Amino acid sequence: MYRTHTCGELRINDVGKNVKLAGWIQRVRDLGAMTFVDLRDRYGITQLVVDEKSAESIREKTAKLGREFVIQAIGNVRERSSKNKNLPTGDVEVFLNEIVVLSVSKVPPFTIQDDTDGGDELRMKYRYLDLRRETVRKNLELRAEMAHATRVYLNQQNFIETETPVLIKSTPEGARDFVVPSRMNEGEFYALPQSPQTFKQLLMVAGFDRYYQIVKCFRDEDLRADRQPEFTQIDCEMSFVDQEDVLKTFEGLTRYLFKEVKNIEIEEFPWMPYSEAMEKYGSDKPDTRFEMLIHNLTEKVKGNNFAVFDSSEFIGAINTTGCAEYSRKQLDELTDWVKRPQIGAKGLVYVKYNDDGSFKSSVDKFYSQDDLKVWAEIVGAKPGDLILLLSGDKNHILTALGELRLEMGNRLGLRDKNIFKPLWVVDFPLLEWDDETKRFYAMHHPFTSPKKEDILLLDSDPGKVRANAYDLVINGVEIGGGSVRIFNKELQSKMFDLLGFTKEEAENQFGFLMSAFEFGAPPHAGIAFGFDRLVSMFAGLNSIRDVIAFPKNNAGRDVMIDSPSTISNEQLDELNLKVVIKGKK
Ligand code: ASP
């Protein structure tokens, strides 16, 4: 037996016991007469001690120990003379009788403690050492706990956990596919799933009724803090349900997770139509932890000879509480901020509502105090507030104001990460027009059903058709999304037409789904949650990398195993492939 106890287990009532522990050496403190060794494993840290009364051989062995050696420690539990209240095992120590070195270690490239001195790249290269740190491991423990709770909830609700294949054919979810060459089928490729979308729908045709899977998905996109080329979804599908049934079930799951894992009771989630989210928050994933809503001032501000406003399609404003004090410098800096290419506004108009009830604005030449008072009333400003206005094309300005709102929310400390405000965003448009390619794209995916009452618009005004699609948004983060599906071959085929597929292309790529619909498909709907995002939100982190055991870096590389990499000529031969890199000899 390697150990009788873990390093986090011994307490005062274990005093007197002979124990065996095993773990890694956190540090050795040689005080001359006494040497203390902190022994660490996943469960905690226990202090080991040798002193003048210890056998010479033990003292010699202890002197040779180094950081991160793996040892077995055998000894007797005794009460500490100076206790460490910060450590659960801090009342006791183990007086060593024997040490067995199981593994030696080189000096680690960074310190294995919460506030490590290791930079990002170094920690990723030695991720197995990084994972020894308690803060990092805790995130993965949280992840495991949440996966477990998810299974408990969904199993209770009669969902069948079903695996779907990883080597498939491309499913268009709007991203690029990762592809895998097939050795046995020369010149042909599998694609890795962007999601199990078509399979879960086929499981509904198969009569599974309720399916789920905690599943890896792959999308070849540019990376950001909340994106990885491979990521995990809680993927679900249900039969004989409408939108409300799905939202109820997954609101239930979300609330269950908050309660089980964080002991937080969350109220019923509000529903907000997409159009309202865009008009009031300038985003389809509104952060509803704070108000600061967008107001439309277009009608009120036009016609005063201020050319910038007169020539704009839309003029919108937000009110920032208590910011009338902003200095010239702060306003200039904010103006620069909205002019950055990411926001792309041409300029910023401000109105200060002074404490004495007067107004000071950057457009005083064009607007009277009475005019400004009307604006203040519309946006709900009080003395001491600062009103910020942007103007231009409606859609662009709404998004820009949405970004400005989040920025001001950050500056005013309104985005507390310990407060959770989930909501359902519903009634998304079915299609999105792309000016560059001059065609419609599915806003969610091509299997999403239009709202019944909008089906007639499919021919006359497709851009106006709303979908039975929904997103779960928490604190401005899109945690999940799904839709009620098309389950009829004709409608599905019409969707592919609208999306610019030829009959042959549609048949080639999705013939299997459309023919399944000819064998009795039940009405069905589903959803998928981004599991990494959900866990990182529960952990209070900004990046999903911190909740993934072995993540990729921003260039999509795993720097530990050094992947992606070239493959050998033998492998290429077997695959009948030849690598030609365009533009290179
Ligand atoms: N397959 C969709 C996605 O990955 C989710 C769904 O519609 O259920 O976003």
XYZ file of C-alpha atoms and ligand atoms in Angstrom:
594
model
C 0.000 0.000 0.000
C 1.500 3.332 -1.077
C -0.506 5.394 1.363
C -2.890 5.151 4.275
C -4.051 8.751 3.971
C -3.959 11.581 1.453
C -2.023 14.783 2.102
C -5.221 16.640 2.905
C -6.641 14.252 5.421
C -4.852 14.204 8.765
C -6.420 16.060 11.703
C -5.780 16.453 15.415
C -7.630 13.223 16.275
C -5.184 11.272 14.104
C -2.345 12.131 16.525
C -0.438 9.001 17.472
C -1.234 7.070 14.298
C 1.420 5.519 12.108
C 0.714 6.676 8.570
C 1.997 6.438 5.029
C 1.608 9.390 2.691
C 2.662 9.818 -0.914
C 3.009 12.960 -2.974
C 5.186 15.742 -4.353
C 7.590 17.893 -2.398
C 6.318 21.463 -2.331
C 9.280 22.795 -0.356
C 11.949 21.890 2.154
C 12.887 24.227 5.014
C 16.156 23.330 6.682
C 16.350 25.098 10.051
C 19.478 23.266 11.166
C 18.164 21.289 14.085
C 14.899 20.608 12.324
C 13.874 20.169 8.719
C 10.303 20.684 7.563
C 9.052 19.216 4.310
C 5.703 20.178 2.768
C 4.242 17.173 0.977
C 1.526 17.901 -1.578
C -1.046 15.887 -3.482
C -4.383 16.719 -5.057
C -6.069 16.790 -1.668
C -3.796 19.131 0.251
C -0.476 19.648 1.963
C 0.900 17.906 5.040
C 3.981 18.958 6.965
C 6.645 16.288 7.512
C 9.397 16.775 10.013
C 12.791 15.359 10.959
C 14.821 16.615 13.893
C 17.875 15.751 15.985
C 16.124 12.672 17.348
C 15.580 11.262 13.849
C 17.813 8.470 12.583
C 20.888 9.627 10.730
C 19.795 7.833 7.539
C 16.460 9.742 7.433
C 18.220 13.045 7.987
C 20.581 12.299 5.131
C 17.772 11.348 2.785
C 15.816 14.466 3.720
C 18.808 16.637 2.961
C 18.849 15.290 -0.591
C 15.190 15.994 -1.374
C 14.367 18.597 -3.991
C 11.254 20.378 -5.186
C 8.737 18.146 -6.992
C 10.420 14.852 -6.013
C 7.780 12.162 -5.550
C 8.167 10.365 -2.246
C 6.496 7.972 0.071
C 6.663 9.208 3.649
C 6.201 6.874 6.607
C 5.905 8.212 10.109
C 3.912 9.103 13.165
C 1.305 11.865 13.443
C 1.958 14.388 16.179
C 0.519 17.696 17.265
C 2.349 20.753 15.967
C 3.800 23.180 18.435
C 3.036 26.137 16.158
C -0.198 25.489 14.313
C -1.075 26.779 10.858
C -4.689 27.945 10.883
C -4.690 28.428 7.096
C -4.174 24.749 6.386
C -6.816 22.075 7.108
C -3.982 19.777 8.185
C -2.283 22.649 10.054
C -2.730 21.211 13.551
C -0.538 18.195 12.910
C 2.693 17.033 11.329
C 4.193 13.651 10.503
C 7.409 12.761 12.312
C 9.302 10.772 9.684
C 10.538 7.236 10.250
C 11.190 6.402 6.620
C 11.329 8.091 3.250
C 11.183 6.285 -0.105
C 12.046 8.395 -3.124
C 9.725 7.183 -5.902
C 10.796 9.732 -8.508
C 13.299 12.534 -8.674
C 12.530 15.801 -10.428
C 14.489 18.413 -12.297
C 14.059 21.938 -10.954
C 10.663 22.928 -12.393
C 10.704 25.804 -14.907
C 8.298 27.832 -12.760
C 7.110 27.724 -9.177
C 4.211 25.387 -8.548
C 2.069 27.649 -6.420
C -1.001 29.848 -6.902
C 0.902 33.012 -7.783
C 3.433 31.368 -10.061
C 6.288 33.193 -11.746
C 5.695 31.258 -14.987
C 4.532 33.138 -18.115
C 1.687 31.862 -20.267
C 3.710 30.144 -22.969
C 5.975 28.399 -20.446
C 3.026 27.178 -18.404
C 1.387 25.816 -21.569
C 4.565 24.034 -22.621
C 4.685 22.322 -19.230
C 0.936 22.170 -18.762
C 1.231 19.002 -16.634
C 3.204 21.062 -14.118
C 0.770 23.961 -14.392
C -2.049 21.540 -13.627
C -0.323 20.663 -10.357
C -1.168 24.172 -9.152
C -4.250 24.207 -6.978
C -5.940 27.200 -8.682
C -5.699 25.539 -12.078
C -6.760 22.106 -10.874
C -9.738 23.611 -9.018
C -11.088 24.892 -12.359
C -10.934 21.388 -13.794
C -12.568 19.969 -10.674
C -15.368 22.496 -11.108
C -15.697 21.378 -14.713
C -16.029 17.742 -13.685
C -18.596 18.639 -11.046
C -20.664 20.568 -13.579
C -20.505 17.761 -16.136
C -21.659 15.351 -13.468
C -24.532 17.586 -12.347
C -25.580 18.044 -15.978
C -25.781 14.277 -16.410
C -27.740 13.865 -13.196
C -30.298 16.466 -14.263
C -30.708 15.285 -17.842
C -30.822 11.606 -16.876
C -33.575 12.428 -14.395
C -35.446 14.081 -17.235
C -35.251 10.908 -19.318
C -32.617 12.058 -21.781
C -30.548 9.275 -23.398
C -26.836 10.025 -23.545
C -25.774 8.964 -27.028
C -22.425 9.260 -28.784
C -22.358 10.447 -32.369
C -19.432 9.982 -34.758
C -16.436 12.277 -34.933
C -15.449 11.384 -38.471
C -18.333 12.779 -40.458
C -19.102 14.923 -43.433
C -19.288 18.668 -43.229
C -22.286 20.233 -41.425
C -22.585 23.913 -42.175
C -22.806 25.855 -38.913
C -21.171 28.897 -40.391
C -17.537 28.023 -39.692
C -14.827 26.191 -41.590
C -14.442 22.445 -41.131
C -11.366 20.588 -39.982
C -10.841 17.749 -42.433
C -9.199 14.340 -42.142
C -7.994 12.434 -45.210
C -9.305 8.908 -45.644
C -6.676 6.239 -46.396
C -9.173 3.680 -47.616
C -11.109 6.106 -49.773
C -8.543 7.772 -51.943
C -8.953 11.496 -52.494
C -11.775 11.714 -49.987
C -11.975 13.427 -46.636
C -13.933 13.198 -43.452
C -14.848 16.402 -41.658
C -14.835 16.779 -37.886
C -18.255 17.838 -36.596
C -18.883 21.522 -35.941
C -21.735 20.052 -33.907
C -23.708 16.793 -33.956
C -26.659 18.718 -35.444
C -27.815 16.343 -38.168
C -27.159 13.227 -36.071
C -29.234 14.443 -33.182
C -32.075 15.200 -35.557
C -31.775 11.690 -36.983
C -31.977 10.336 -33.428
C -35.327 12.098 -33.145
C -36.474 10.440 -36.380
C -35.283 7.224 -34.730
C -37.676 7.834 -31.865
C -35.106 8.499 -29.105
C -37.365 11.332 -27.932
C -34.727 12.977 -25.734
C -31.008 12.950 -26.515
C -27.997 14.595 -24.947
C -24.260 14.420 -25.161
C -21.390 16.323 -23.604
C -19.455 16.448 -26.802
C -16.362 17.841 -28.485
C -17.038 20.066 -31.486
C -14.515 21.459 -33.951
C -14.541 24.780 -35.782
C -11.673 26.178 -37.771
C -12.120 29.821 -36.837
C -9.880 32.634 -35.705
C -9.318 32.300 -31.990
C -10.289 34.613 -29.173
C -10.422 34.349 -25.407
C -13.739 32.520 -25.574
C -12.938 30.351 -28.600
C -10.856 27.231 -29.093
C -10.643 25.115 -32.264
C -12.033 22.223 -30.256
C -14.549 22.967 -27.559
C -17.266 21.160 -25.651
C -21.022 21.465 -25.888
C -23.866 20.135 -23.821
C -25.833 19.121 -26.887
C -29.519 18.207 -26.678
C -32.556 17.448 -28.769
C -36.195 16.744 -27.855
C -39.243 15.464 -29.762
C -42.865 16.576 -29.585
C -41.948 19.889 -28.018
C -42.309 23.549 -28.862
C -39.971 26.412 -28.045
C -41.376 26.896 -24.571
C -40.810 23.259 -23.586
C -37.164 23.471 -24.596
C -36.609 26.758 -22.779
C -38.276 25.414 -19.640
C -36.146 22.271 -19.631
C -32.861 24.100 -20.135
C -33.720 26.928 -17.823
C -34.264 24.105 -15.365
C -30.812 22.700 -16.096
C -29.178 26.112 -15.722
C -30.896 26.841 -12.432
C -30.081 23.342 -11.183
C -26.392 23.926 -11.943
C -26.372 27.304 -10.193
C -28.048 25.771 -7.150
C -26.022 22.538 -6.986
C -22.630 23.986 -7.810
C -22.736 27.573 -6.545
C -25.694 27.447 -4.167
C -27.256 30.411 -5.937
C -31.012 30.623 -6.512
C -31.789 32.277 -9.822
C -35.169 33.797 -10.630
C -37.145 32.837 -13.725
C -35.357 33.948 -16.866
C -36.960 36.813 -18.776
C -37.520 36.447 -22.532
C -36.427 39.277 -24.780
C -37.107 39.478 -28.522
C -33.987 39.877 -30.647
C -35.291 43.211 -31.959
C -35.600 44.600 -28.432
C -32.120 43.375 -27.500
C -30.695 45.184 -30.522
C -32.656 48.413 -29.988
C -32.115 48.694 -26.242
C -28.758 47.044 -25.709
C -27.153 47.201 -29.149
C -26.365 43.496 -28.903
C -28.001 40.107 -29.381
C -26.343 39.081 -26.126
C -27.296 41.871 -23.754
C -25.597 42.227 -20.393
C -28.643 42.884 -18.219
C -26.734 43.317 -14.975
C -27.136 47.063 -15.512
C -29.589 49.375 -17.300
C -27.996 52.235 -19.279
C -30.363 51.504 -22.170
C -30.005 52.930 -25.651
C -32.527 55.643 -26.569
C -33.507 56.674 -30.057
C -33.226 60.473 -30.389
C -33.368 60.567 -34.184
C -36.671 62.440 -34.489
C -35.856 64.914 -31.715
C -32.431 66.025 -32.837
C -32.814 66.411 -36.586
C -33.590 69.758 -38.223
C -31.382 72.133 -36.184
C -28.793 72.652 -38.910
C -26.321 70.313 -37.283
C -25.183 68.611 -40.477
C -23.745 65.522 -38.769
C -27.126 64.628 -37.270
C -29.194 65.832 -40.226
C -27.329 63.490 -42.554
C -27.551 60.461 -40.238
C -30.061 57.656 -40.474
C -30.040 57.148 -36.723
C -28.997 59.093 -33.639
C -28.915 57.169 -30.378
C -27.870 57.949 -26.820
C -27.008 56.368 -23.511
C -27.068 58.052 -20.136
C -24.108 57.481 -17.840
C -24.961 58.120 -14.229
C -22.766 60.557 -12.332
C -20.310 61.193 -15.175
C -21.015 64.942 -15.689
C -17.701 65.502 -13.931
C -15.787 64.030 -16.864
C -12.886 66.295 -17.810
C -12.045 67.468 -21.314
C -9.261 64.908 -21.329
C -11.550 62.047 -20.348
C -14.060 63.044 -23.035
C -11.319 63.255 -25.667
C -10.113 59.844 -24.649
C -13.648 58.437 -24.876
C -13.998 60.029 -28.321
C -10.816 58.276 -29.421
C -12.191 55.061 -27.981
C -15.374 55.177 -30.120
C -13.324 56.098 -33.188
C -11.183 52.951 -32.980
C -11.773 50.693 -35.990
C -13.440 48.041 -33.767
C -16.174 50.562 -32.888
C -15.907 52.724 -35.995
C -17.933 55.790 -34.901
C -17.102 59.097 -36.603
C -17.274 61.101 -33.385
C -18.946 61.440 -30.012
C -21.457 64.094 -28.950
C -21.874 64.657 -25.212
C -24.258 66.535 -22.975
C -23.353 67.222 -19.348
C -26.305 67.690 -17.013
C -24.746 69.972 -14.424
C -25.696 69.835 -10.753
C -27.264 73.309 -11.007
C -29.711 72.023 -13.666
C -27.956 73.659 -16.639
C -26.530 71.767 -19.604
C -23.143 71.907 -21.274
C -22.768 70.056 -24.548
C -20.426 69.701 -27.493
C -23.289 70.926 -29.736
C -24.310 74.072 -27.799
C -24.121 76.061 -31.054
C -27.057 74.124 -32.480
C -29.235 73.259 -29.508
C -30.794 75.409 -26.779
C -30.930 74.509 -23.087
C -34.587 73.568 -23.654
C -33.652 71.197 -26.470
C -31.083 69.517 -24.272
C -33.596 69.252 -21.460
C -35.924 67.298 -23.746
C -33.090 64.874 -24.585
C -32.333 64.486 -20.895
C -35.963 63.634 -20.202
C -36.023 61.010 -22.945
C -32.909 59.248 -21.696
C -33.891 59.669 -18.038
C -30.854 61.773 -17.078
C -30.554 63.485 -13.699
C -28.282 66.360 -12.657
C -24.757 64.976 -12.454
C -25.218 62.635 -15.435
C -23.479 62.596 -18.788
C -25.375 61.773 -22.005
C -23.369 60.262 -24.865
C -24.688 60.317 -28.453
C -23.534 58.543 -31.594
C -24.939 58.955 -35.092
C -24.754 57.139 -38.415
C -26.270 54.017 -39.981
C -28.801 52.481 -37.649
C -27.427 48.963 -37.330
C -23.867 50.116 -36.981
C -24.690 52.803 -34.413
C -26.777 50.451 -32.293
C -23.843 48.025 -32.104
C -21.396 50.856 -31.419
C -23.603 52.199 -28.615
C -23.845 48.647 -27.292
C -20.049 48.499 -27.077
C -19.861 51.956 -25.496
C -22.492 50.872 -22.981
C -20.371 47.858 -21.958
C -17.256 50.028 -21.723
C -19.027 52.566 -19.498
C -20.489 49.681 -17.483
C -16.927 48.467 -16.863
C -15.696 51.926 -15.916
C -18.581 52.434 -13.501
C -18.086 48.977 -11.946
C -21.548 47.793 -12.978
C -20.445 44.375 -14.251
C -19.977 42.445 -11.028
C -18.947 38.894 -11.876
C -20.621 37.531 -8.768
C -24.034 38.607 -10.030
C -25.686 36.397 -12.648
C -28.425 37.687 -14.956
C -29.570 35.050 -17.422
C -32.195 35.690 -20.096
C -33.567 34.078 -23.227
C -33.180 36.052 -26.422
C -35.923 34.858 -28.784
C -37.431 35.580 -32.226
C -34.158 35.823 -34.114
C -34.375 36.591 -37.825
C -34.201 33.376 -39.847
C -31.818 34.775 -42.429
C -29.033 37.280 -42.581
C -28.199 39.137 -45.796
C -24.544 39.383 -46.726
C -23.733 42.381 -48.877
C -20.400 41.016 -50.049
C -21.622 37.692 -51.440
C -25.106 39.067 -52.196
C -26.940 36.202 -50.610
C -28.771 35.100 -47.496
C -27.134 33.042 -44.782
C -28.947 31.119 -42.074
C -28.598 33.127 -38.887
C -28.625 29.964 -36.764
C -28.331 27.053 -39.201
C -30.303 25.780 -42.193
C -32.364 23.338 -40.120
C -34.076 26.076 -38.112
C -37.774 26.445 -38.733
C -39.365 29.776 -39.596
C -42.190 30.989 -37.383
C -45.493 29.635 -38.706
C -46.995 33.088 -39.043
C -43.997 34.256 -41.102
C -43.826 31.340 -43.555
C -45.699 33.290 -46.240
C -42.972 35.939 -46.154
C -40.416 33.349 -47.264
C -41.207 34.163 -50.888
C -42.015 37.858 -50.679
C -39.602 39.218 -48.037
C -37.253 36.520 -46.690
C -35.213 39.025 -44.651
C -38.272 39.723 -42.485
C -38.952 36.091 -41.561
C -38.424 35.354 -37.880
C -37.140 32.009 -36.693
C -38.112 29.796 -33.815
C -34.576 30.247 -32.552
C -33.359 31.199 -29.108
C -30.160 31.942 -27.224
C -29.379 31.679 -23.550
C -27.416 34.763 -22.544
C -25.835 35.319 -19.135
C -24.055 38.580 -18.263
C -23.498 39.477 -21.914
C -22.123 36.050 -22.839
C -23.894 33.733 -25.271
C -23.991 30.512 -23.283
C -26.154 28.526 -25.647
C -28.451 28.527 -28.598
C -30.893 26.354 -30.408
C -34.068 26.246 -32.421
C -37.228 24.451 -33.348
C -36.352 22.411 -36.432
C -37.845 21.913 -39.830
C -39.119 18.317 -40.010
C -40.657 18.315 -43.427
C -38.781 17.590 -46.610
C -40.412 20.276 -48.768
C -39.768 23.102 -46.324
C -36.212 21.905 -45.724
C -35.570 21.810 -49.430
C -37.027 25.313 -49.823
C -34.634 26.543 -47.122
C -31.683 25.170 -49.057
C -32.991 26.992 -52.160
C -33.176 30.260 -50.258
C -29.638 29.743 -48.998
C -28.399 29.425 -52.546
C -27.852 25.658 -52.668
C -28.569 24.039 -56.033
C -30.827 20.979 -55.884
C -27.771 18.765 -56.462
C -25.722 20.423 -53.732
C -28.571 20.107 -51.258
C -29.103 16.475 -52.212
C -25.388 15.737 -52.050
C -24.830 17.257 -48.654
C -28.160 16.672 -46.931
C -29.994 14.055 -48.949
C -29.749 11.662 -45.981
C -31.591 14.081 -43.699
C -34.281 14.925 -46.230
C -34.913 11.286 -47.014
C -35.132 10.542 -43.274
C -37.875 13.179 -43.142
C -39.829 10.974 -45.570
C -40.045 8.174 -43.017
C -42.086 9.812 -40.304
C -40.145 12.578 -38.593
C -41.555 13.889 -35.314
C -41.641 17.638 -34.628
C -38.456 18.337 -32.721
C -36.310 21.099 -31.272
C -33.034 21.390 -29.432
C -30.269 23.437 -28.008
C -26.561 23.336 -27.247
C -24.729 25.065 -24.394
C -21.096 26.046 -24.698
C -19.816 24.018 -21.780
C -16.393 25.680 -21.564
C -18.004 29.126 -21.420
C -20.466 28.037 -18.777
C -17.697 26.599 -16.604
C -15.460 29.654 -17.005
C -18.392 31.876 -16.033
C -19.021 29.765 -12.925
C -15.313 29.994 -12.130
C -15.355 33.790 -12.571
C -12.737 33.620 -15.332
C -12.507 35.532 -18.588
C -10.903 32.869 -20.729
C -12.147 29.383 -21.517
C -8.533 28.206 -21.727
C -8.373 28.133 -17.953
C -11.103 25.501 -17.746
C -9.616 23.211 -20.420
C -6.953 20.733 -19.314
C -4.846 20.985 -22.462
C -5.898 24.070 -24.440
C -4.452 25.469 -27.661
C -2.769 28.866 -27.797
C -3.967 31.839 -29.845
C -2.343 30.471 -32.971
C -4.285 27.206 -32.556
C -1.137 25.373 -31.443
C -0.591 22.930 -28.643
C 2.902 24.010 -27.623
C 3.340 21.044 -25.306
C 3.006 18.286 -27.897
C 3.955 20.713 -30.691
C 0.908 20.297 -32.855
C -0.106 20.751 -35.616
C 2.966 19.224 -37.246
C 4.085 17.808 -40.542
C 3.678 14.059 -41.103
C 6.137 11.569 -42.520
C 6.411 10.751 -46.205
C 5.289 7.191 -45.401
C 2.094 8.534 -43.866
C 1.538 10.797 -46.840
C 2.150 7.872 -49.211
C -0.341 5.693 -47.391
C -2.882 8.447 -47.766
C -1.915 8.958 -51.382
C -1.361 12.607 -50.619
C 1.277 15.043 -51.713
C 1.732 18.313 -49.855
C 2.101 21.308 -52.101
C 2.095 24.603 -50.297
C 0.842 27.309 -52.600
C 3.343 30.077 -53.171
C 6.237 27.939 -51.914
C 8.627 25.782 -53.888
N -26.047 22.810 -33.348
C -26.306 24.116 -32.800
C -24.986 24.783 -32.418
O -23.980 24.117 -32.293
C -27.167 24.081 -31.590
C -28.550 23.644 -31.878
O -29.195 24.197 -32.761
O -29.007 22.751 -31.134
O -24.948 25.976 -32.189
